[in-house]
CSV table of C-alpha atoms in Angstrom, one decimal:
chain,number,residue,atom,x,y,z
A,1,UNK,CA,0.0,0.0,0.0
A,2,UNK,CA,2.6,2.5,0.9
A,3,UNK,CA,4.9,1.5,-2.7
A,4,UNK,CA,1.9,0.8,-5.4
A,5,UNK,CA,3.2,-0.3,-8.5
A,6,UNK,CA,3.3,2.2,-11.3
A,7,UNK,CA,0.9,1.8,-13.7
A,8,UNK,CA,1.7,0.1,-16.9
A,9,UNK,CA,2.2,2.5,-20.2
A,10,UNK,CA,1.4,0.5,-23.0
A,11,UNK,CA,-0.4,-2.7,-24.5
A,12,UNK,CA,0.4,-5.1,-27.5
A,13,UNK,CA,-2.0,-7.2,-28.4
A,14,UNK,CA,-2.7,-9.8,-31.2
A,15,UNK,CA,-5.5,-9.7,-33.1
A,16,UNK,CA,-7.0,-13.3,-34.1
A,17,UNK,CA,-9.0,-14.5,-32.1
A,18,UNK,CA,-7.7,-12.0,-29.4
A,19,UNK,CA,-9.1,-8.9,-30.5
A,20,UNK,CA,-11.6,-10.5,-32.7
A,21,UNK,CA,-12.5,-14.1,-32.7
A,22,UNK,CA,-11.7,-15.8,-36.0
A,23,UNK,CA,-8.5,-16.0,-38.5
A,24,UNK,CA,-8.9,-12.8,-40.5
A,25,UNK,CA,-7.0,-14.6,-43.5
A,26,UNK,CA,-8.9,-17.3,-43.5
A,27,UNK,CA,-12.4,-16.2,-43.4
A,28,UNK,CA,-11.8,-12.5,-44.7
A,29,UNK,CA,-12.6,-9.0,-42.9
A,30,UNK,CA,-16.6,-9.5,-43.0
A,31,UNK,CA,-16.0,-13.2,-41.2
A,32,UNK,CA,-15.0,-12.0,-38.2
A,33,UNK,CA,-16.9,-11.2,-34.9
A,34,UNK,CA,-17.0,-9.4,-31.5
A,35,UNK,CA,-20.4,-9.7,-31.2
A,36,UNK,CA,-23.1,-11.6,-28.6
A,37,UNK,CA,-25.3,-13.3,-31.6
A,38,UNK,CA,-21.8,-15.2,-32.7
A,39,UNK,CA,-20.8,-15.7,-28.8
A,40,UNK,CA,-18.1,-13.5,-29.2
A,41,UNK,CA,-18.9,-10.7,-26.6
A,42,UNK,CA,-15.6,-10.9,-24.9
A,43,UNK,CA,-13.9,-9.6,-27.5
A,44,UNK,CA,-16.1,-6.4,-28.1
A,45,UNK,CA,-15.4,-6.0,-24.4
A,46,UNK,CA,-11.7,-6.3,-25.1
A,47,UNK,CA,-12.3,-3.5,-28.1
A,48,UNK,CA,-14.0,-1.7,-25.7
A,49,UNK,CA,-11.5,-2.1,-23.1
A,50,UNK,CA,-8.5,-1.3,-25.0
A,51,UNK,CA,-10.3,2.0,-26.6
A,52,UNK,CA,-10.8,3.5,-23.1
A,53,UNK,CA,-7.3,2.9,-22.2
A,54,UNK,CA,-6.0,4.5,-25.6
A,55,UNK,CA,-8.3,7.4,-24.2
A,56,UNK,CA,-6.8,8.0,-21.3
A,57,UNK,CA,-3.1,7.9,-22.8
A,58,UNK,CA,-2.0,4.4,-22.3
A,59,UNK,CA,-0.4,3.3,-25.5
A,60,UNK,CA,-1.8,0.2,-27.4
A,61,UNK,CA,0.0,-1.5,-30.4
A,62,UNK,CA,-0.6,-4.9,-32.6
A,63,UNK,CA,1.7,-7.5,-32.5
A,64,UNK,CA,0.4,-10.2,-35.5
A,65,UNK,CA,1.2,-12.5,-37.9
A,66,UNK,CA,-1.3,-11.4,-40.4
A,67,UNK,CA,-1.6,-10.2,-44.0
A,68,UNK,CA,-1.7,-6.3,-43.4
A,69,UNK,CA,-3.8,-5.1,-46.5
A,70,UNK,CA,-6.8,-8.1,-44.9
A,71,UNK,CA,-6.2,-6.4,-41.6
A,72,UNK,CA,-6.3,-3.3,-43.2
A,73,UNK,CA,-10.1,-4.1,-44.1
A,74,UNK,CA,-11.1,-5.2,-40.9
A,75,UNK,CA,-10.0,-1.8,-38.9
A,76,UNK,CA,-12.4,-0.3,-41.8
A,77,UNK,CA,-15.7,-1.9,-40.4
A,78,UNK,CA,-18.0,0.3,-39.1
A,79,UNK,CA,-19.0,-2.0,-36.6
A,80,UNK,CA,-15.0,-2.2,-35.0
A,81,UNK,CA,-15.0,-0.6,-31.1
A,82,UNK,CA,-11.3,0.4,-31.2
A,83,UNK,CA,-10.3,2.5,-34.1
A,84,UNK,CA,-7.6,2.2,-36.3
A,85,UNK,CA,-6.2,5.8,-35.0
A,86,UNK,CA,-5.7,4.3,-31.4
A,87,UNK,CA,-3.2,2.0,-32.3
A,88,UNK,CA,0.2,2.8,-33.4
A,89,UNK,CA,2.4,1.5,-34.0
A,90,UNK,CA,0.9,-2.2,-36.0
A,91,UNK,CA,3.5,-4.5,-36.3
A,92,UNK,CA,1.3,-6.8,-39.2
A,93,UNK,CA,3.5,-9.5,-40.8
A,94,UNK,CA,5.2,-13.0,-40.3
A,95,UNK,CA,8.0,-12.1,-38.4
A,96,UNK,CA,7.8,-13.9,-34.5
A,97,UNK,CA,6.1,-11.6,-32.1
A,98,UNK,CA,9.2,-10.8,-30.4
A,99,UNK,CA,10.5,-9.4,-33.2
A,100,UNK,CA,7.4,-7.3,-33.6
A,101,UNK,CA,7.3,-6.3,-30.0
A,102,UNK,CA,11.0,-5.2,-30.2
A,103,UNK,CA,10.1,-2.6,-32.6
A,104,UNK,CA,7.1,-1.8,-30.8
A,105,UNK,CA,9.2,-0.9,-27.6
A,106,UNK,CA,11.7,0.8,-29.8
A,107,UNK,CA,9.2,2.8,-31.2
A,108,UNK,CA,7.2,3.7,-27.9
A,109,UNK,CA,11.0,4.3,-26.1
A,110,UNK,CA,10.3,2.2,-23.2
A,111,UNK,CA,10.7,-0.9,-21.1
A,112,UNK,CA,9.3,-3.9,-21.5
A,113,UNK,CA,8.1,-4.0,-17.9
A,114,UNK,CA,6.0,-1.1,-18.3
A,115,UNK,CA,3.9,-3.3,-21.0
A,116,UNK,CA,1.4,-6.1,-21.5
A,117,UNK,CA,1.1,-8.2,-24.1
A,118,UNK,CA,-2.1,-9.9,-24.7
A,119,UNK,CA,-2.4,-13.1,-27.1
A,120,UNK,CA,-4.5,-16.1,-26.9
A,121,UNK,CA,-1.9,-18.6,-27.7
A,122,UNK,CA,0.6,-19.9,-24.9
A,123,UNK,CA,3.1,-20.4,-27.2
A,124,UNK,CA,3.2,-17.1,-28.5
A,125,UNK,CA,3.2,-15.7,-24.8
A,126,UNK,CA,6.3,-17.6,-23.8
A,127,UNK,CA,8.4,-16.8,-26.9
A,128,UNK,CA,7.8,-12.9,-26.0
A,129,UNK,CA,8.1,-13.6,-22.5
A,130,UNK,CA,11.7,-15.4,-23.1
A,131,UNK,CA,12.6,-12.3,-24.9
A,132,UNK,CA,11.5,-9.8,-23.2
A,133,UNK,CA,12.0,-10.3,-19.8
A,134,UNK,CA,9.4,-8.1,-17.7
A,135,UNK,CA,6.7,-8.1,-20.1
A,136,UNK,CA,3.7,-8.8,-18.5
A,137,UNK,CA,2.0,-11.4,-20.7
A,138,UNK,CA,-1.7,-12.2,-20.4
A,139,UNK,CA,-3.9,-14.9,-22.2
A,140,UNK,CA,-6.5,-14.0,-23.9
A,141,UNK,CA,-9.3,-16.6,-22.5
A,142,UNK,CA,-11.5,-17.9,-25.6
A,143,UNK,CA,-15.0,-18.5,-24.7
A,144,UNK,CA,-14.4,-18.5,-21.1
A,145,UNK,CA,-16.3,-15.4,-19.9
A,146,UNK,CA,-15.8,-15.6,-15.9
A,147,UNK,CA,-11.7,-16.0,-17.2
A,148,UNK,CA,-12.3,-13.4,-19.4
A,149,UNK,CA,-13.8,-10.8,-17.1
A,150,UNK,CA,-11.2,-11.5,-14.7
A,151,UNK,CA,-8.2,-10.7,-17.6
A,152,UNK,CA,-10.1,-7.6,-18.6
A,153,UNK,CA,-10.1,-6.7,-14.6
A,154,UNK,CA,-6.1,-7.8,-14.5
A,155,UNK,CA,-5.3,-4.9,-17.9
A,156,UNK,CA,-7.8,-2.5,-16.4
A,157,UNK,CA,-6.2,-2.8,-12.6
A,158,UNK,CA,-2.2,-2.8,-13.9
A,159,UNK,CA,-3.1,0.1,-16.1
A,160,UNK,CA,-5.2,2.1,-13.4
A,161,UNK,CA,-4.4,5.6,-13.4
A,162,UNK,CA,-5.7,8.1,-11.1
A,163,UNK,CA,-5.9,10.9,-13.3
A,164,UNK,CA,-4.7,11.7,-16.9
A,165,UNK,CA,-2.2,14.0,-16.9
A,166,UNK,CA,-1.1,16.6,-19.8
A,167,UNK,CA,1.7,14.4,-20.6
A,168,UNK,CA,-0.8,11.1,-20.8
A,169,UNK,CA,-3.3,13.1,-23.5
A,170,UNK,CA,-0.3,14.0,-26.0
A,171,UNK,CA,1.9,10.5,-26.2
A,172,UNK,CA,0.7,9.0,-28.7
A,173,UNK,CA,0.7,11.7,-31.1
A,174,UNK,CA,4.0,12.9,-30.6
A,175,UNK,CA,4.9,8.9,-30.8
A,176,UNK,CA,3.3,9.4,-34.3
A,177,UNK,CA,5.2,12.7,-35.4
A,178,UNK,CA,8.6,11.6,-34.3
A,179,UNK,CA,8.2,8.1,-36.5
A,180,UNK,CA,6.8,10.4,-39.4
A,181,UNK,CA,9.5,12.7,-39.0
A,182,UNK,CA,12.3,9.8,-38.8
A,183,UNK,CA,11.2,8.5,-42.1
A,184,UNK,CA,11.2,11.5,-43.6
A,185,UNK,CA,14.5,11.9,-42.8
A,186,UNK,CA,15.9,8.5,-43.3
A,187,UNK,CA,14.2,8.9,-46.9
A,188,UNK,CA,16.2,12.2,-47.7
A,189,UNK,CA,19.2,10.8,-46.6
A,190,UNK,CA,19.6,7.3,-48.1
């Protein structure tokens, strides 16, 4: 009580069956669900989750192994509960996760132990984990709702803030600018 943990900065999380259930490349961007008729509530929950903790300045970024112009088209669905614009950066290829979480950190300029990464395979979980030692890795509980309310409780309790402060509301935007203006330079420069 008198040392409380600080709360965490950022979350990666995968997005099959994760952030929607179903494989995006398999059964295309209209073939995937977050919704109570398909028994897929958790997951809008998750969106839901994820897009109030983008609001109050915690950083959230993908981590998958995906075919970015299909994922592309999912993020474009009306229906989606956590924008495209609250995620940056999207690591979307075939790379391993570590790999993708590396650059996420990079990008972000911090530690691994002030992030959670949220997949729903174990496997996945312990490759980042043996990379990244710190990272808080949580599994994403398929159609196990009492598991999954207690995960959603777990991100919203290690990302708890009191208030948002100044510095909380501008992040990610200046996250954005300083990768845009990197490029830009790097492209000028060859």
């Amino acid at each position: 009580l008198l040392c409380p943990e600080l709360p965490k900065k950022g979350i990666i999380t995968d997005l099959d069956d994760t952030l929607w259930s179903g494989l995006v490349g398999e059964v295309g961007p209209e073939g995937i669900h977050w919704d109570l008729a398909n028994h897929s509530g958790l997951h809008a929950l998750y969106q839901s989750l994820l897009a109030s903790l983008s609001s109050s300045g915690i950083l959230v970024g993908v981590a998958s192994k995906n075919d970015p112009a299909i994922v592309k088209k999912a993020f474009e669905r009306a229906d989606i509960l956590l924008p495209e614009a609250c995620i940056f950066p999207a690591e979307v290829h075939w790379d391993p996760k570590s790999q993708s979480v590396h650059r996420i950190l990079r990008t972000w300029n911090i530690a691994a132990d002030s992030v959670i990464f949220v997949d729903d395979s174990p496997m996945e979980l312990a490759e980042v984990a043996s990379n990244h030692p710190g990272i808080e890795c949580i599994q994403f509980p398929k159609n196990d709702y009492p598991a999954g309310y207690a995960m959603l409780g777990r991100i919203r309790d290690l990302c708890g803030k009191q208030k948002l402060s100044s510095e909380d509301s501008i992040r990610l935007e200046s996250i954005r600018q300083s990768t845009q203006f990197n490029l830009t330079v790097n492209a000028a420069n060859p």
